[in-house]
């Protein structure tokens, strides 16, 4: 999935932050927001307004100072931070293709996350503390990465989160600036100035497995059994027979 989001910061560039307020369900949710933010000093939950007030350290150091990012020159008026996650050779190959095509996409910075990011330091502490919520697909780690990236961009910047897909192993093929310009022009229709997009190659087998295998969660998904059931159905309706060969 690709998510493009316009930053709506509540502070001027360079000014230290003192407090920020967010919607939260309860005190535990408020505390989770604080623990997921390496600049948060304290959290206070208002149960009447269902708001979480965070006391945070001053930021404004800019994306150039963040470790793990690489710059690509661009004359674009819009600064863009790309955040991606990859764990495993196939995913890391796609992540590298995204990185190599940054200049073509007119993206200035790339913050690359991988499994080792969650092994040490503050990110590792958070990941282990909420291990039950950090299952492989659909876990809390993805919004955590996006949240961390939001904390490091400035007013007017764009944040793009892009999965390092094992299905679509490609980099960017064109500039994303026209898309961002379109989002800015249609801000009245889309006040959050955001876009969520998914592109996957679909097959009958893929659709069957998505519907007939339990949703993403801490329990491993039994795709082998789902595939056997899929093949059995195809055989019974005559779409797959012993004479069909290996392509069936």
mmCIF file of C-alpha atoms in Angstrom:
data_model
loop_
_atom_site.group_PDB
_atom_site.id
_atom_site.type_symbol
_atom_site.label_atom_id
_atom_site.label_comp_id
_atom_site.label_asym_id
_atom_site.label_seq_id
_atom_site.Cartn_x
_atom_site.Cartn_y
_atom_site.Cartn_z
ATOM 1 C CA UNK A 1 0.000 0.000 0.000
ATOM 2 C CA UNK A 2 1.045 3.569 -0.566
ATOM 3 C CA UNK A 3 -0.067 6.352 1.721
ATOM 4 C CA UNK A 4 0.587 10.025 0.974
ATOM 5 C CA UNK A 5 -0.151 12.494 3.740
ATOM 6 C CA UNK A 6 0.227 16.257 4.061
ATOM 7 C CA UNK A 7 1.682 17.318 7.372
ATOM 8 C CA UNK A 8 -0.587 19.542 9.475
ATOM 9 C CA UNK A 9 1.759 20.542 12.253
ATOM 10 C CA UNK A 10 0.596 22.824 15.067
ATOM 11 C CA UNK A 11 3.804 24.805 15.425
ATOM 12 C CA UNK A 12 6.030 27.155 13.502
ATOM 13 C CA UNK A 13 9.291 25.902 12.051
ATOM 14 C CA UNK A 14 12.040 25.857 14.640
ATOM 15 C CA UNK A 15 9.828 26.587 17.649
ATOM 16 C CA UNK A 16 10.107 24.061 20.509
ATOM 17 C CA UNK A 17 6.961 22.074 21.187
ATOM 18 C CA UNK A 18 5.373 22.081 24.603
ATOM 19 C CA UNK A 19 2.025 20.279 24.446
ATOM 20 C CA UNK A 20 -0.026 18.576 21.747
ATOM 21 C CA UNK A 21 -3.547 17.210 21.959
ATOM 22 C CA UNK A 22 -4.957 14.141 20.214
ATOM 23 C CA UNK A 23 -8.169 12.122 20.329
ATOM 24 C CA UNK A 24 -7.824 8.971 22.444
ATOM 25 C CA UNK A 25 -10.174 6.233 23.624
ATOM 26 C CA UNK A 26 -8.829 5.895 27.165
ATOM 27 C CA UNK A 27 -5.789 6.440 29.380
ATOM 28 C CA UNK A 28 -4.063 3.313 28.046
ATOM 29 C CA UNK A 29 -4.470 4.582 24.487
ATOM 30 C CA UNK A 30 -3.030 7.932 25.579
ATOM 31 C CA UNK A 31 -0.044 6.264 27.204
ATOM 32 C CA UNK A 32 0.568 4.194 24.079
ATOM 33 C CA UNK A 33 0.754 7.395 22.023
ATOM 34 C CA UNK A 34 3.398 8.746 24.382
ATOM 35 C CA UNK A 35 5.462 5.568 24.457
ATOM 36 C CA UNK A 36 5.426 5.412 20.661
ATOM 37 C CA UNK A 37 6.912 8.915 20.487
ATOM 38 C CA UNK A 38 10.586 9.237 21.381
ATOM 39 C CA UNK A 39 10.072 12.974 22.092
ATOM 40 C CA UNK A 40 7.232 12.478 24.587
ATOM 41 C CA UNK A 41 7.963 13.261 28.222
ATOM 42 C CA UNK A 42 4.498 12.777 29.754
ATOM 43 C CA UNK A 43 0.896 11.977 28.838
ATOM 44 C CA UNK A 44 -2.328 13.228 30.424
ATOM 45 C CA UNK A 45 -5.773 11.865 29.503
ATOM 46 C CA UNK A 46 -8.934 13.956 29.739
ATOM 47 C CA UNK A 47 -11.765 11.429 30.114
ATOM 48 C CA UNK A 48 -14.441 14.118 29.705
ATOM 49 C CA UNK A 49 -13.214 15.329 26.311
ATOM 50 C CA UNK A 50 -11.572 11.983 25.360
ATOM 51 C CA UNK A 51 -8.378 13.867 24.536
ATOM 52 C CA UNK A 52 -4.773 12.948 25.177
ATOM 53 C CA UNK A 53 -2.363 15.774 25.947
ATOM 54 C CA UNK A 54 1.289 14.986 25.294
ATOM 55 C CA UNK A 55 4.185 16.977 26.701
ATOM 56 C CA UNK A 56 6.971 16.688 24.158
ATOM 57 C CA UNK A 57 10.530 17.909 23.760
ATOM 58 C CA UNK A 58 11.260 20.544 21.143
ATOM 59 C CA UNK A 59 11.962 19.287 17.650
ATOM 60 C CA UNK A 60 12.541 21.082 14.385
ATOM 61 C CA UNK A 61 15.887 19.500 13.576
ATOM 62 C CA UNK A 62 14.637 18.653 10.090
ATOM 63 C CA UNK A 63 14.809 15.489 8.067
ATOM 64 C CA UNK A 64 18.473 15.850 7.127
ATOM 65 C CA UNK A 65 19.601 15.105 10.686
ATOM 66 C CA UNK A 66 17.818 11.766 10.919
ATOM 67 C CA UNK A 67 20.010 8.664 10.747
ATOM 68 C CA UNK A 68 19.249 6.077 8.119
ATOM 69 C CA UNK A 69 18.001 8.479 5.457
ATOM 70 C CA UNK A 70 19.603 9.324 2.176
ATOM 71 C CA UNK A 71 19.106 12.442 0.124
ATOM 72 C CA UNK A 72 18.498 12.760 -3.587
ATOM 73 C CA UNK A 73 18.810 16.161 -5.220
ATOM 74 C CA UNK A 74 15.624 17.780 -6.445
ATOM 75 C CA UNK A 75 14.457 21.251 -7.359
ATOM 76 C CA UNK A 76 10.886 20.447 -6.367
ATOM 77 C CA UNK A 77 9.168 23.093 -4.202
ATOM 78 C CA UNK A 78 7.606 20.317 -2.117
ATOM 79 C CA UNK A 79 9.764 18.398 0.319
ATOM 80 C CA UNK A 80 8.844 14.726 0.511
ATOM 81 C CA UNK A 81 9.884 12.094 3.036
ATOM 82 C CA UNK A 82 9.494 8.482 1.944
ATOM 83 C CA UNK A 83 9.173 5.892 4.737
ATOM 84 C CA UNK A 84 9.310 2.175 3.968
ATOM 85 C CA UNK A 85 9.693 -1.138 5.775
ATOM 86 C CA UNK A 86 11.267 -4.354 4.523
ATOM 87 C CA UNK A 87 12.120 -7.634 6.249
ATOM 88 C CA UNK A 88 13.515 -10.421 4.092
ATOM 89 C CA UNK A 89 15.423 -10.532 0.830
ATOM 90 C CA UNK A 90 12.434 -10.156 -1.536
ATOM 91 C CA UNK A 91 11.073 -7.169 0.383
ATOM 92 C CA UNK A 92 14.501 -5.551 0.746
ATOM 93 C CA UNK A 93 15.034 -5.848 -3.003
ATOM 94 C CA UNK A 94 11.877 -3.800 -3.604
ATOM 95 C CA UNK A 95 12.890 -1.306 -0.942
ATOM 96 C CA UNK A 96 16.196 -0.798 -2.740
ATOM 97 C CA UNK A 97 14.387 -0.229 -6.054
ATOM 98 C CA UNK A 98 12.250 2.435 -4.377
ATOM 99 C CA UNK A 99 15.406 4.010 -3.004
ATOM 100 C CA UNK A 100 17.175 4.008 -6.376
ATOM 101 C CA UNK A 101 14.216 5.707 -8.073
ATOM 102 C CA UNK A 102 13.844 8.541 -5.537
ATOM 103 C CA UNK A 103 15.286 11.162 -7.854
ATOM 104 C CA UNK A 104 12.902 10.177 -10.643
ATOM 105 C CA UNK A 105 9.995 10.386 -8.177
ATOM 106 C CA UNK A 106 11.270 13.789 -6.927
ATOM 107 C CA UNK A 107 11.511 12.546 -3.344
ATOM 108 C CA UNK A 108 14.250 14.105 -1.223
ATOM 109 C CA UNK A 109 14.529 11.743 1.733
ATOM 110 C CA UNK A 110 14.072 8.032 2.384
ATOM 111 C CA UNK A 111 13.810 6.599 5.894
ATOM 112 C CA UNK A 112 14.353 2.859 5.526
ATOM 113 C CA UNK A 113 13.073 0.580 8.292
ATOM 114 C CA UNK A 114 13.787 -3.132 8.627
ATOM 115 C CA UNK A 115 13.594 -5.899 11.221
ATOM 116 C CA UNK A 116 16.794 -4.762 12.963
ATOM 117 C CA UNK A 117 15.186 -1.364 13.622
ATOM 118 C CA UNK A 118 13.006 -3.044 16.224
ATOM 119 C CA UNK A 119 15.824 -5.020 17.852
ATOM 120 C CA UNK A 120 17.555 -2.221 19.764
ATOM 121 C CA UNK A 121 17.008 1.245 21.200
ATOM 122 C CA UNK A 122 13.715 2.990 21.850
ATOM 123 C CA UNK A 123 11.993 1.365 18.883
ATOM 124 C CA UNK A 124 13.031 -2.063 20.132
ATOM 125 C CA UNK A 125 11.734 -1.359 23.626
ATOM 126 C CA UNK A 126 8.365 -0.304 22.269
ATOM 127 C CA UNK A 127 8.171 -3.298 19.916
ATOM 128 C CA UNK A 128 8.866 -5.815 22.665
ATOM 129 C CA UNK A 129 6.499 -4.153 25.132
ATOM 130 C CA UNK A 130 3.634 -4.471 22.654
ATOM 131 C CA UNK A 131 4.773 -7.735 21.118
ATOM 132 C CA UNK A 132 1.247 -9.208 21.065
ATOM 133 C CA UNK A 133 0.094 -6.345 18.804
ATOM 134 C CA UNK A 134 3.095 -6.492 16.495
ATOM 135 C CA UNK A 135 2.231 -9.533 14.406
ATOM 136 C CA UNK A 136 3.814 -9.763 10.974
ATOM 137 C CA UNK A 137 1.062 -8.362 8.750
ATOM 138 C CA UNK A 138 -1.406 -5.751 9.891
ATOM 139 C CA UNK A 139 0.336 -5.229 13.226
ATOM 140 C CA UNK A 140 0.857 -2.027 15.164
ATOM 141 C CA UNK A 141 4.373 -1.566 13.746
ATOM 142 C CA UNK A 142 3.094 0.009 10.507
ATOM 143 C CA UNK A 143 1.130 2.911 12.049
ATOM 144 C CA UNK A 144 4.040 3.224 14.495
ATOM 145 C CA UNK A 145 6.461 3.840 11.610
ATOM 146 C CA UNK A 146 4.097 6.382 10.040
ATOM 147 C CA UNK A 147 3.682 8.114 13.412
ATOM 148 C CA UNK A 148 7.469 8.306 13.882
ATOM 149 C CA UNK A 149 7.846 9.779 10.403
ATOM 150 C CA UNK A 150 5.164 12.376 11.149
ATOM 151 C CA UNK A 151 7.198 13.527 14.139
ATOM 152 C CA UNK A 152 10.172 14.345 11.904
ATOM 153 C CA UNK A 153 8.662 16.388 9.125
ATOM 154 C CA UNK A 154 7.715 20.043 9.102
ATOM 155 C CA UNK A 155 4.745 22.149 8.161
ATOM 156 C CA UNK A 156 4.065 21.873 4.433
ATOM 157 C CA UNK A 157 6.141 18.709 3.921
ATOM 158 C CA UNK A 158 4.654 15.538 2.496
ATOM 159 C CA UNK A 159 5.014 12.069 3.970
ATOM 160 C CA UNK A 160 4.735 9.009 1.747
ATOM 161 C CA UNK A 161 4.617 5.544 3.287
ATOM 162 C CA UNK A 162 5.186 2.785 0.740
ATOM 163 C CA UNK A 163 5.163 -0.949 1.380
ATOM 164 C CA UNK A 164 8.182 -2.815 0.055
ATOM 165 C CA UNK A 165 5.996 -5.341 -1.747
ATOM 166 C CA UNK A 166 6.997 -8.879 -2.635
ATOM 167 C CA UNK A 167 4.330 -8.864 -5.375
ATOM 168 C CA UNK A 168 5.116 -5.600 -7.155
ATOM 169 C CA UNK A 169 8.912 -5.473 -7.186
ATOM 170 C CA UNK A 170 9.343 -2.113 -8.847
ATOM 171 C CA UNK A 171 10.618 1.328 -8.040
ATOM 172 C CA UNK A 172 8.926 4.596 -8.930
ATOM 173 C CA UNK A 173 8.316 5.068 -12.665
ATOM 174 C CA UNK A 174 7.520 8.796 -12.608
ATOM 175 C CA UNK A 175 7.404 11.868 -10.397
ATOM 176 C CA UNK A 176 4.864 11.908 -7.572
ATOM 177 C CA UNK A 177 4.799 15.728 -7.608
ATOM 178 C CA UNK A 178 1.793 15.988 -9.996
ATOM 179 C CA UNK A 179 -0.198 13.774 -7.614
ATOM 180 C CA UNK A 180 0.728 15.970 -4.667
ATOM 181 C CA UNK A 181 -0.209 19.076 -6.654
ATOM 182 C CA UNK A 182 -3.601 17.515 -7.423
ATOM 183 C CA UNK A 183 -4.186 16.772 -3.730
ATOM 184 C CA UNK A 184 -3.352 20.371 -2.864
ATOM 185 C CA UNK A 185 -5.714 21.697 -5.533
ATOM 186 C CA UNK A 186 -8.565 19.523 -4.229
ATOM 187 C CA UNK A 187 -8.055 20.290 -0.552
ATOM 188 C CA UNK A 188 -11.689 21.405 -0.172
ATOM 189 C CA UNK A 189 -12.919 17.967 -1.273
ATOM 190 C CA UNK A 190 -10.199 16.135 0.638
ATOM 191 C CA UNK A 191 -9.440 18.237 3.760
ATOM 192 C CA UNK A 192 -6.875 15.796 5.137
ATOM 193 C CA UNK A 193 -4.948 16.045 1.835
ATOM 194 C CA UNK A 194 -4.235 12.325 1.984
ATOM 195 C CA UNK A 195 -4.408 9.357 -0.337
ATOM 196 C CA UNK A 196 -4.389 5.634 0.386
ATOM 197 C CA UNK A 197 -3.773 3.336 -2.592
ATOM 198 C CA UNK A 198 -3.367 -0.413 -3.027
ATOM 199 C CA UNK A 199 -2.242 -2.252 -6.125
ATOM 200 C CA UNK A 200 -1.953 -6.042 -6.121
ATOM 201 C CA UNK A 201 -2.086 -8.625 -8.889
ATOM 202 C CA UNK A 202 -5.262 -10.529 -8.094
ATOM 203 C CA UNK A 203 -5.962 -14.186 -8.894
ATOM 204 C CA UNK A 204 -8.831 -16.520 -7.988
ATOM 205 C CA UNK A 205 -6.463 -18.299 -5.615
ATOM 206 C CA UNK A 206 -5.481 -15.014 -3.937
ATOM 207 C CA UNK A 207 -9.106 -13.932 -3.559
ATOM 208 C CA UNK A 208 -10.063 -17.342 -2.145
ATOM 209 C CA UNK A 209 -7.265 -17.291 0.403
ATOM 210 C CA UNK A 210 -8.071 -13.738 1.491
ATOM 211 C CA UNK A 211 -11.696 -14.675 2.150
ATOM 212 C CA UNK A 212 -11.241 -18.195 3.498
ATOM 213 C CA UNK A 213 -8.166 -17.785 5.697
ATOM 214 C CA UNK A 214 -8.711 -15.980 9.027
ATOM 215 C CA UNK A 215 -7.750 -12.313 9.029
ATOM 216 C CA UNK A 216 -4.263 -11.133 9.871
ATOM 217 C CA UNK A 217 -3.451 -11.619 13.514
ATOM 218 C CA UNK A 218 -1.097 -13.281 15.983
ATOM 219 C CA UNK A 219 -2.102 -16.802 14.803
ATOM 220 C CA UNK A 220 -0.216 -17.950 11.648
ATOM 221 C CA UNK A 221 -2.449 -18.162 8.585
ATOM 222 C CA UNK A 222 -2.905 -21.708 7.220
ATOM 223 C CA UNK A 223 -2.489 -21.049 3.508
ATOM 224 C CA UNK A 224 -1.609 -24.693 2.710
ATOM 225 C CA UNK A 225 -5.009 -25.900 3.866
ATOM 226 C CA UNK A 226 -6.747 -23.034 2.077
ATOM 227 C CA UNK A 227 -4.934 -23.908 -1.153
ATOM 228 C CA UNK A 228 -5.947 -27.574 -0.897
ATOM 229 C CA UNK A 229 -9.567 -26.531 -0.398
ATOM 230 C CA UNK A 230 -9.331 -24.145 -3.354
ATOM 231 C CA UNK A 231 -7.958 -26.882 -5.605
ATOM 232 C CA UNK A 232 -10.723 -29.260 -4.441
ATOM 233 C CA UNK A 233 -13.418 -26.753 -5.370
ATOM 234 C CA UNK A 234 -11.849 -26.085 -8.780
ATOM 235 C CA UNK A 235 -11.686 -29.850 -9.402
ATOM 236 C CA UNK A 236 -15.341 -30.407 -8.438
ATOM 237 C CA UNK A 237 -16.621 -27.674 -10.767
ATOM 238 C CA UNK A 238 -14.569 -29.095 -13.632
ATOM 239 C CA UNK A 239 -12.134 -26.194 -13.908
ATOM 240 C CA UNK A 240 -9.160 -28.325 -12.933
ATOM 241 C CA UNK A 241 -8.712 -31.971 -13.958
ATOM 242 C CA UNK A 242 -5.768 -34.407 -14.048
ATOM 243 C CA UNK A 243 -5.496 -33.664 -17.779
ATOM 244 C CA UNK A 244 -5.093 -29.945 -17.175
ATOM 245 C CA UNK A 245 -1.377 -30.246 -16.578
ATOM 246 C CA UNK A 246 0.832 -28.254 -14.218
ATOM 247 C CA UNK A 247 -0.710 -24.908 -15.149
ATOM 248 C CA UNK A 248 -3.980 -25.697 -13.366
#
